[in-house]
Coordinates of C-alpha atoms and ligand atoms in Angstrom, one line a residue:
M1220 CA 109.8 109.3 136.1
K1221 CA 108.1 105.9 136.4
K1222 CA 108.4 104.0 133.1
P1223 CA 104.8 103.8 131.9
S1224 CA 103.5 100.4 131.0
V1225 CA 100.1 99.3 129.7
N1226 CA 97.8 97.4 132.1
G1227 CA 97.2 94.3 130.1
E1228 CA 94.4 93.0 132.2
R1229 CA 92.5 96.3 132.0
L1230 CA 93.0 96.4 128.2
I1231 CA 91.6 92.9 127.7
E1232 CA 88.7 93.5 130.1
S1233 CA 87.8 96.7 128.2
L1234 CA 87.9 94.9 124.8
E1235 CA 85.6 92.1 126.2
T1236 CA 83.2 94.7 127.7
M1237 CA 83.1 96.6 124.4
A1238 CA 82.5 93.3 122.5
R1239 CA 79.2 92.8 124.4
I1240 CA 77.7 95.7 122.5
G1241 CA 76.2 94.3 119.4
A1242 CA 77.5 90.8 120.3
T1243 CA 76.6 88.1 117.8
E1244 CA 76.1 84.4 118.4
K1245 CA 79.4 83.2 117.1
G1246 CA 81.5 85.6 119.2
G1247 CA 81.7 88.6 116.9
V1248 CA 79.9 92.0 116.8
C1249 CA 77.4 93.8 114.6
R1250 CA 77.8 97.5 115.1
L1251 CA 77.0 99.1 111.8
A1252 CA 77.8 102.8 111.6
G1253 CA 75.0 105.1 113.0
T1254 CA 73.0 102.3 114.6
T1255 CA 72.0 102.1 118.2
E1256 CA 74.9 99.6 118.8
D1257 CA 77.3 102.2 117.4
G1258 CA 75.8 104.8 119.7
D1259 CA 76.1 102.5 122.7
A1260 CA 79.7 101.7 121.9
R1261 CA 80.5 105.4 121.6
N1262 CA 78.7 106.1 124.9
L1263 CA 80.8 103.5 126.7
F1264 CA 84.0 104.9 125.2
V1265 CA 83.1 108.5 126.2
D1266 CA 82.3 107.3 129.7
W1267 CA 85.7 105.6 130.1
A1268 CA 87.5 108.6 128.6
K1269 CA 85.8 111.0 131.0
K1270 CA 86.7 108.8 133.9
A1271 CA 90.3 109.0 132.5
N1272 CA 90.0 112.8 132.8
C1273 CA 89.8 113.4 129.1
D1274 CA 88.1 116.3 127.3
V1275 CA 85.6 115.0 124.8
A1276 CA 84.6 116.6 121.5
V1277 CA 82.5 115.5 118.6
D1278 CA 82.8 117.0 115.1
Q1279 CA 80.1 117.4 112.5
V1280 CA 80.7 114.0 110.9
G1281 CA 80.6 112.3 114.3
N1282 CA 84.3 111.8 114.8
L1283 CA 84.9 111.4 118.6
F1284 CA 88.0 112.9 120.1
C1285 CA 89.1 112.3 123.7
Q1286 CA 92.0 114.5 124.7
R1287 CA 94.5 114.0 127.6
R1288 CA 95.8 117.5 128.1
G1289 CA 99.6 118.2 127.7
R1290 CA 101.9 120.7 129.3
H1291 CA 101.6 122.9 126.2
P1292 CA 98.0 123.1 125.1
E1293 CA 99.0 125.3 122.2
L1294 CA 101.0 122.4 120.6
S1295 CA 99.2 120.1 118.2
P1296 CA 98.1 116.8 119.6
V1297 CA 99.4 113.3 118.9
I1298 CA 96.3 111.4 117.7
L1299 CA 95.8 107.7 118.3
G1300 CA 92.8 105.7 117.3
S1301 CA 90.7 103.6 114.9
H1302 CA 86.9 102.9 114.7
L1303 CA 84.1 101.4 116.8
D1304 CA 81.8 100.5 113.9
S1305 CA 81.9 97.0 112.4
Q1306 CA 80.8 94.8 109.5
P1307 CA 77.4 93.1 109.8
T1308 CA 79.2 89.9 110.8
G1309 CA 82.4 91.6 112.1
G1310 CA 85.0 90.6 114.7
K1311 CA 85.4 92.2 118.1
Y1312 CA 88.9 93.5 117.4
D1313 CA 88.7 95.2 114.0
G1314 CA 88.8 98.8 115.0
A1315 CA 87.9 98.4 118.6
F1316 CA 91.4 97.3 119.4
G1317 CA 92.9 100.6 118.0
V1318 CA 90.4 102.7 119.9
L1319 CA 90.8 100.9 123.2
A1320 CA 94.6 100.6 122.9
A1321 CA 94.6 104.4 122.5
L1322 CA 92.5 104.7 125.6
E1323 CA 94.8 102.3 127.5
V1324 CA 97.8 104.6 126.5
I1325 CA 96.0 107.5 128.2
R1326 CA 95.1 105.4 131.3
A1327 CA 98.7 104.1 131.5
L1328 CA 100.1 107.7 131.4
N1329 CA 97.6 108.7 134.1
D1330 CA 98.8 105.8 136.3
S1331 CA 102.4 106.9 136.0
N1332 CA 101.5 110.6 136.5
I1333 CA 103.4 111.5 133.3
E1334 CA 102.8 114.9 131.9
T1335 CA 103.5 115.0 128.2
D1336 CA 104.4 118.2 126.3
R1337 CA 101.7 117.7 123.7
P1338 CA 98.1 116.6 124.3
I1339 CA 97.4 113.0 123.3
E1340 CA 94.0 112.2 121.8
A1341 CA 92.2 108.9 121.5
V1342 CA 89.9 109.1 118.5
S1343 CA 87.0 106.9 117.2
W1344 CA 86.5 107.7 113.5
T1345 CA 82.9 107.6 112.1
N1346 CA 82.0 104.9 109.6
E1347 CA 85.4 103.4 108.8
E1348 CA 83.8 100.2 107.4
G1349 CA 81.7 101.8 104.7
S1350 CA 79.4 98.7 104.9
R1351 CA 76.2 100.7 105.6
F1352 CA 77.2 104.0 104.1
P1353 CA 79.8 103.9 101.3
P1354 CA 82.6 104.8 100.9
A1355 CA 84.8 103.5 103.7
M1356 CA 87.0 105.6 106.1
M1357 CA 84.4 108.4 105.8
G1358 CA 85.1 110.2 109.1
S1359 CA 88.8 110.5 108.5
A1360 CA 88.3 111.4 104.9
V1361 CA 86.2 114.4 105.9
F1362 CA 88.6 115.3 108.7
T1363 CA 91.5 115.5 106.3
G1364 CA 89.5 117.3 103.5
A1365 CA 89.5 114.3 101.1
L1366 CA 85.7 114.2 101.2
K1367 CA 83.1 117.0 101.5
L1368 CA 81.2 117.0 104.7
S1369 CA 77.9 117.4 102.8
D1370 CA 78.7 114.3 100.6
A1371 CA 79.4 112.2 103.7
L1372 CA 76.3 113.3 105.6
S1373 CA 74.1 112.7 102.6
A1374 CA 75.4 109.2 102.0
K1375 CA 72.5 106.7 102.1
D1376 CA 72.1 103.1 103.3
L1377 CA 70.1 100.6 101.3
D1378 CA 66.9 101.8 103.0
G1379 CA 67.5 105.4 102.1
C1380 CA 68.5 106.6 105.6
T1381 CA 71.3 109.2 105.5
L1382 CA 74.4 109.3 107.7
Q1383 CA 73.2 112.7 109.0
Q1384 CA 69.8 111.1 110.1
S1385 CA 71.6 108.2 111.7
L1386 CA 74.0 110.4 113.6
D1387 CA 71.1 112.6 114.8
Q1388 CA 69.3 109.4 116.0
I1389 CA 72.3 108.3 118.1
G1390 CA 73.2 111.7 119.4
Y1391 CA 76.5 112.0 117.6
A1392 CA 76.0 114.8 115.1
G1393 CA 78.5 117.1 116.7
S1394 CA 79.1 120.8 116.4
M1395 CA 82.8 121.0 116.1
P1396 CA 83.9 121.9 112.5
C1397 CA 85.7 118.9 110.8
G1398 CA 89.5 119.0 110.6
N1399 CA 89.7 122.3 112.5
K1400 CA 93.1 121.3 114.0
P1401 CA 96.5 120.2 112.9
A1402 CA 97.9 116.9 114.2
H1403 CA 101.5 116.3 115.2
A1404 CA 101.4 112.6 114.3
Y1405 CA 98.9 109.8 114.0
F1406 CA 99.3 106.1 115.0
E1407 CA 96.8 103.3 114.6
A1408 CA 97.0 99.9 116.2
H1409 CA 95.1 97.2 114.4
I1410 CA 94.9 93.4 113.9
E1411 CA 96.5 92.5 110.6
Q1412 CA 93.4 90.9 109.2
G1413 CA 95.5 88.6 107.0
P1414 CA 97.8 85.6 107.5
I1415 CA 101.3 87.0 107.2
L1416 CA 102.4 87.8 110.8
E1417 CA 101.0 84.4 112.0
A1418 CA 102.8 82.5 109.3
E1419 CA 106.1 84.3 110.0
S1420 CA 105.6 83.9 113.8
K1421 CA 106.0 87.7 114.4
I1422 CA 104.3 89.6 117.1
I1423 CA 104.4 93.1 115.6
G1424 CA 103.9 94.2 112.1
V1425 CA 105.7 97.5 111.3
V1426 CA 103.3 98.8 108.7
E1427 CA 104.9 100.7 105.8
G1428 CA 101.8 101.5 103.9
I1429 CA 98.4 100.5 102.6
Q1430 CA 97.5 99.0 99.2
G1431 CA 95.2 100.9 96.8
I1432 CA 91.5 100.3 96.6
R1433 CA 88.9 101.0 93.9
W1434 CA 85.1 100.6 94.5
F1435 CA 82.6 100.3 91.7
D1436 CA 78.8 100.1 91.6
C1437 CA 77.5 97.9 88.7
T1438 CA 74.0 97.6 87.4
L1439 CA 72.9 95.2 84.6
V1440 CA 69.4 95.6 83.1
G1441 CA 67.6 93.0 81.0
E1442 CA 63.9 92.3 80.9
E1443 CA 61.5 90.9 83.5
A1444 CA 59.5 88.1 82.0
H1445 CA 57.6 84.9 83.0
A1446 CA 59.8 82.0 84.1
G1447 CA 57.6 79.4 82.4
P1448 CA 56.4 80.5 79.0
T1449 CA 59.5 82.6 78.0
P1450 CA 61.8 80.5 75.7
M1451 CA 65.4 80.4 76.7
P1452 CA 66.7 82.2 73.6
A1453 CA 64.2 85.0 74.0
R1454 CA 65.4 86.0 77.5
R1455 CA 67.4 88.9 78.7
D1456 CA 68.3 87.6 82.1
A1457 CA 70.2 90.2 84.1
L1458 CA 71.3 87.7 86.8
S1459 CA 72.6 85.3 84.3
G1460 CA 74.7 88.0 82.7
A1461 CA 75.9 89.2 86.1
A1462 CA 76.9 85.6 87.1
H1463 CA 79.1 85.5 84.0
L1464 CA 80.6 88.9 84.8
V1465 CA 81.3 88.0 88.4
Q1466 CA 83.5 85.1 87.1
Q1467 CA 85.4 87.4 84.9
I1468 CA 85.9 89.8 87.8
E1469 CA 87.5 87.0 89.8
A1470 CA 89.7 86.2 86.9
I1471 CA 91.0 89.8 86.8
A1472 CA 92.5 89.3 90.3
N1473 CA 94.0 86.0 89.2
D1474 CA 95.5 87.6 86.2
H1475 CA 97.3 90.0 88.6
E1476 CA 98.8 87.4 91.0
P1477 CA 100.0 87.4 93.7
N1478 CA 98.8 90.8 94.9
G1479 CA 95.6 91.4 92.9
R1480 CA 92.3 91.2 94.8
T1481 CA 88.7 91.5 93.5
T1482 CA 85.5 90.9 95.5
V1483 CA 81.8 91.1 94.7
G1484 CA 80.4 91.5 98.2
Q1485 CA 76.9 93.0 97.8
F1486 CA 74.3 91.8 95.3
Q1487 CA 70.7 92.7 94.7
V1488 CA 68.3 91.0 92.3
F1489 CA 65.1 92.7 91.1
P1490 CA 62.3 91.9 91.5
N1491 CA 63.7 88.9 93.4
S1492 CA 60.8 86.6 92.8
R1493 CA 61.4 82.9 92.0
N1494 CA 59.2 82.8 88.9
V1495 CA 60.3 86.1 87.3
I1496 CA 63.3 86.3 85.1
P1497 CA 65.5 88.9 86.8
G1498 CA 65.2 92.3 85.0
R1499 CA 67.9 94.1 87.0
V1500 CA 70.8 93.3 89.3
C1501 CA 73.0 95.7 91.2
F1502 CA 76.3 94.7 92.7
T1503 CA 79.5 96.1 94.1
V1504 CA 83.1 95.5 93.1
D1505 CA 86.0 95.9 95.6
M1506 CA 89.4 95.9 93.8
R1507 CA 92.8 96.1 95.4
H1508 CA 96.5 96.1 94.6
P1509 CA 99.6 97.8 96.2
D1510 CA 100.8 99.0 92.8
P1511 CA 98.8 101.9 91.2
N1512 CA 99.7 100.8 87.6
S1513 CA 98.3 97.4 88.2
L1514 CA 95.1 99.0 89.6
V1515 CA 94.8 100.9 86.4
S1516 CA 95.1 97.8 84.3
M1517 CA 92.6 95.9 86.6
K1518 CA 90.1 98.8 86.1
D1519 CA 90.6 98.7 82.3
S1520 CA 90.0 94.9 82.3
L1521 CA 86.8 95.4 84.4
Q1522 CA 85.5 98.0 81.9
A1523 CA 86.3 95.8 79.0
Q1524 CA 84.6 92.7 80.5
F1525 CA 81.6 94.8 81.5
K1526 CA 81.2 95.9 77.9
L1527 CA 81.7 92.4 76.5
T1528 CA 79.1 90.9 78.9
C1529 CA 76.5 93.5 77.9
E1530 CA 77.1 92.8 74.2
K1531 CA 77.0 89.1 74.5
T1532 CA 74.0 88.9 76.8
K1533 CA 71.9 91.7 75.2
L1534 CA 71.9 93.6 78.5
E1535 CA 72.3 97.3 79.2
G1536 CA 73.8 98.7 82.3
K1537 CA 76.1 101.1 84.1
L1538 CA 79.6 100.6 85.7
E1539 CA 80.5 103.5 87.9
E1540 CA 83.7 104.0 89.9
I1541 CA 82.5 105.5 93.2
W1542 CA 85.8 105.6 95.2
Y1543 CA 89.5 105.4 94.6
S1544 CA 92.0 105.2 97.4
P1545 CA 95.5 105.2 96.0
P1546 CA 98.3 103.2 97.7
T1547 CA 99.6 104.9 100.8
H1548 CA 103.2 105.2 102.1
F1549 CA 103.7 106.0 105.7
E1550 CA 106.3 108.4 107.0
Q1551 CA 109.8 107.0 107.6
T1552 CA 110.4 108.4 111.1
C1553 CA 107.1 107.1 112.3
I1554 CA 107.8 103.7 110.8
E1555 CA 111.1 103.7 112.5
D1556 CA 109.6 104.7 115.8
V1557 CA 107.3 101.7 115.6
E1558 CA 110.2 99.4 114.8
H1559 CA 112.4 100.8 117.6
A1560 CA 109.5 100.4 120.1
A1561 CA 109.1 96.7 119.1
L1562 CA 112.9 96.2 119.4
L1563 CA 112.9 97.9 122.8
H1564 CA 110.5 95.3 124.1
Q1565 CA 112.1 92.5 122.2
Y1566 CA 108.9 91.8 120.3
S1567 CA 109.7 89.9 117.1
N1568 CA 108.7 92.1 114.2
M1569 CA 108.7 92.6 110.4
R1570 CA 107.8 95.3 107.9
I1571 CA 104.4 94.7 106.2
I1572 CA 102.0 96.4 103.8
S1573 CA 98.3 96.6 104.9
G1574 CA 95.9 94.7 102.7
A1575 CA 92.9 96.4 104.4
G1576 CA 92.0 100.1 104.3
H1577 CA 92.4 102.1 107.5
D1578 CA 91.8 105.7 108.7
A1579 CA 95.6 106.0 108.8
K1580 CA 95.4 106.2 105.0
Y1581 CA 93.8 109.7 105.2
M1582 CA 95.7 110.8 108.2
A1583 CA 99.0 110.1 106.3
E1584 CA 98.0 112.9 104.0
V1585 CA 98.0 115.5 106.7
C1586 CA 100.6 114.4 109.3
P1587 CA 103.4 111.9 110.0
T1588 CA 101.6 108.6 110.3
A1589 CA 102.2 104.9 110.8
M1590 CA 100.4 101.7 112.0
I1591 CA 101.1 98.9 114.3
F1592 CA 99.8 95.4 113.4
I1593 CA 99.4 92.3 115.6
P1594 CA 98.6 88.8 114.3
C1595 CA 95.1 87.6 114.0
K1596 CA 94.2 83.9 114.3
D1597 CA 94.2 82.0 111.0
G1598 CA 94.4 85.4 109.3
L1599 CA 90.6 85.7 109.6
S1600 CA 88.8 89.0 109.8
H1601 CA 85.5 90.5 108.7
N1602 CA 84.2 87.3 110.3
E1603 CA 82.6 86.7 113.7
L1604 CA 85.4 84.2 114.5
E1605 CA 88.1 86.8 114.2
D1606 CA 90.5 86.3 117.2
A1607 CA 93.8 87.6 118.6
A1608 CA 96.0 86.4 121.5
D1609 CA 95.9 88.5 124.6
D1610 CA 99.7 88.8 124.7
H1611 CA 99.7 90.2 121.2
L1612 CA 97.0 92.7 121.9
I1613 CA 99.0 93.9 125.0
A1614 CA 102.2 94.0 123.0
G1615 CA 100.5 96.2 120.3
A1616 CA 99.2 98.6 122.9
Q1617 CA 102.7 98.8 124.5
V1618 CA 104.2 99.7 121.2
L1619 CA 101.5 102.3 120.7
L1620 CA 102.3 103.7 124.2
E1621 CA 106.0 104.0 123.3
V1622 CA 105.5 105.8 120.0
A1623 CA 102.9 108.1 121.5
L1624 CA 105.2 109.1 124.3
T1625 CA 108.1 109.8 121.9
K1626 CA 106.0 112.0 119.7
A1627 CA 104.2 113.7 122.6
M1628 CA 107.5 114.8 124.0
E1629 CA 108.6 116.6 120.8
T1630 CA 108.2 120.3 121.2
E1631 CA 109.0 121.1 117.6
Ligands
LIG2827 C1 88.0 98.2 105.6 O1 87.7 97.4 106.5 C2 88.4 97.8 104.3 O2 87.5 97.5 103.5 O3 89.6 97.5 104.1
LIG2828 MN1 89.4 98.2 110.8
LIG2829 MN1 87.0 96.3 108.8

């Protein structure tokens, strides 16, 4: 048997070609879930997968599975993948690397004429980012039963368009029932999106788990009034109250150093007119920590600060937790498989916990799962300037190939 090896040039070229879809001026991509650009990226992936002799299937939430057949079709597949959607000012590797590394695994196995016992599937999950339709990791959540299909399909963007409508528009509202099949194992390759591997000069991050995430929607309501005649003490300015609360939210993360994180990333002011005192503001809170108890204490602090702000500023409002993703621990043998593969190729490596959420989080609930990280330049991601070295991308794909092959040869 010829030892399979990824074709580095082909992988990099595929990543560059994919990055032209939704390309932004500064070298990133904008491919929000369910947009034309998301549709075009999916079409390209399907085209490549069909040329690699894969069977393509789309489920009801739009998850896209490209299967390379195995010797035993009755055995559950080894699934590899990530996502093709992006943030509005996203990087070209966040998600796309994991999907195209999975495709490269299939292409490399084809080149070597290797027949695996189990099928291997490259998957692109729907709406991992959750930027247009909250919450994040939606496709994998529905696939694994963590989220109801109807809740996902009825999620709305800020203009009131539902995920269902957007999938219809791009032709990816599939017919296959969600989660209709067991998986033998799941592996996801991804850029780290943080500074650790680069700082430690390691090529491969052996990912042991993912930190916990809480998402909140917050609304503060005051009273619209004229910016000129209304005396300062008479005002109930929702934006001014929100500004105070945003500072308190940042302090919550600082009180939970070094691992606490809080972010207010989306903010709307009503009526958003320069000479009207804002009567209402809506904003989001993203809160993260690897320790579940710390996440409880951070949530308690947020609720207390919200109440205090409302009292002090004579505002009313609502603070609603819309999503909780507890910390995840990956499966030991999968973690070790990744570590062995890195050692086999003499790639420097270290164990790491993911700061970002990934579809692997939900897959870990239904099958043995682990992730492979590679460094990203200056630790920068969710930014158009996100970058990664070709050698690292190729190394990550090679590790993915090794672990996929190991698992796809297991008949039990
Ligand atoms: C996904 O990109 C996340 O928010 O971690
Ligand atoms: Mn991602
Ligand atoms: Mn992302």
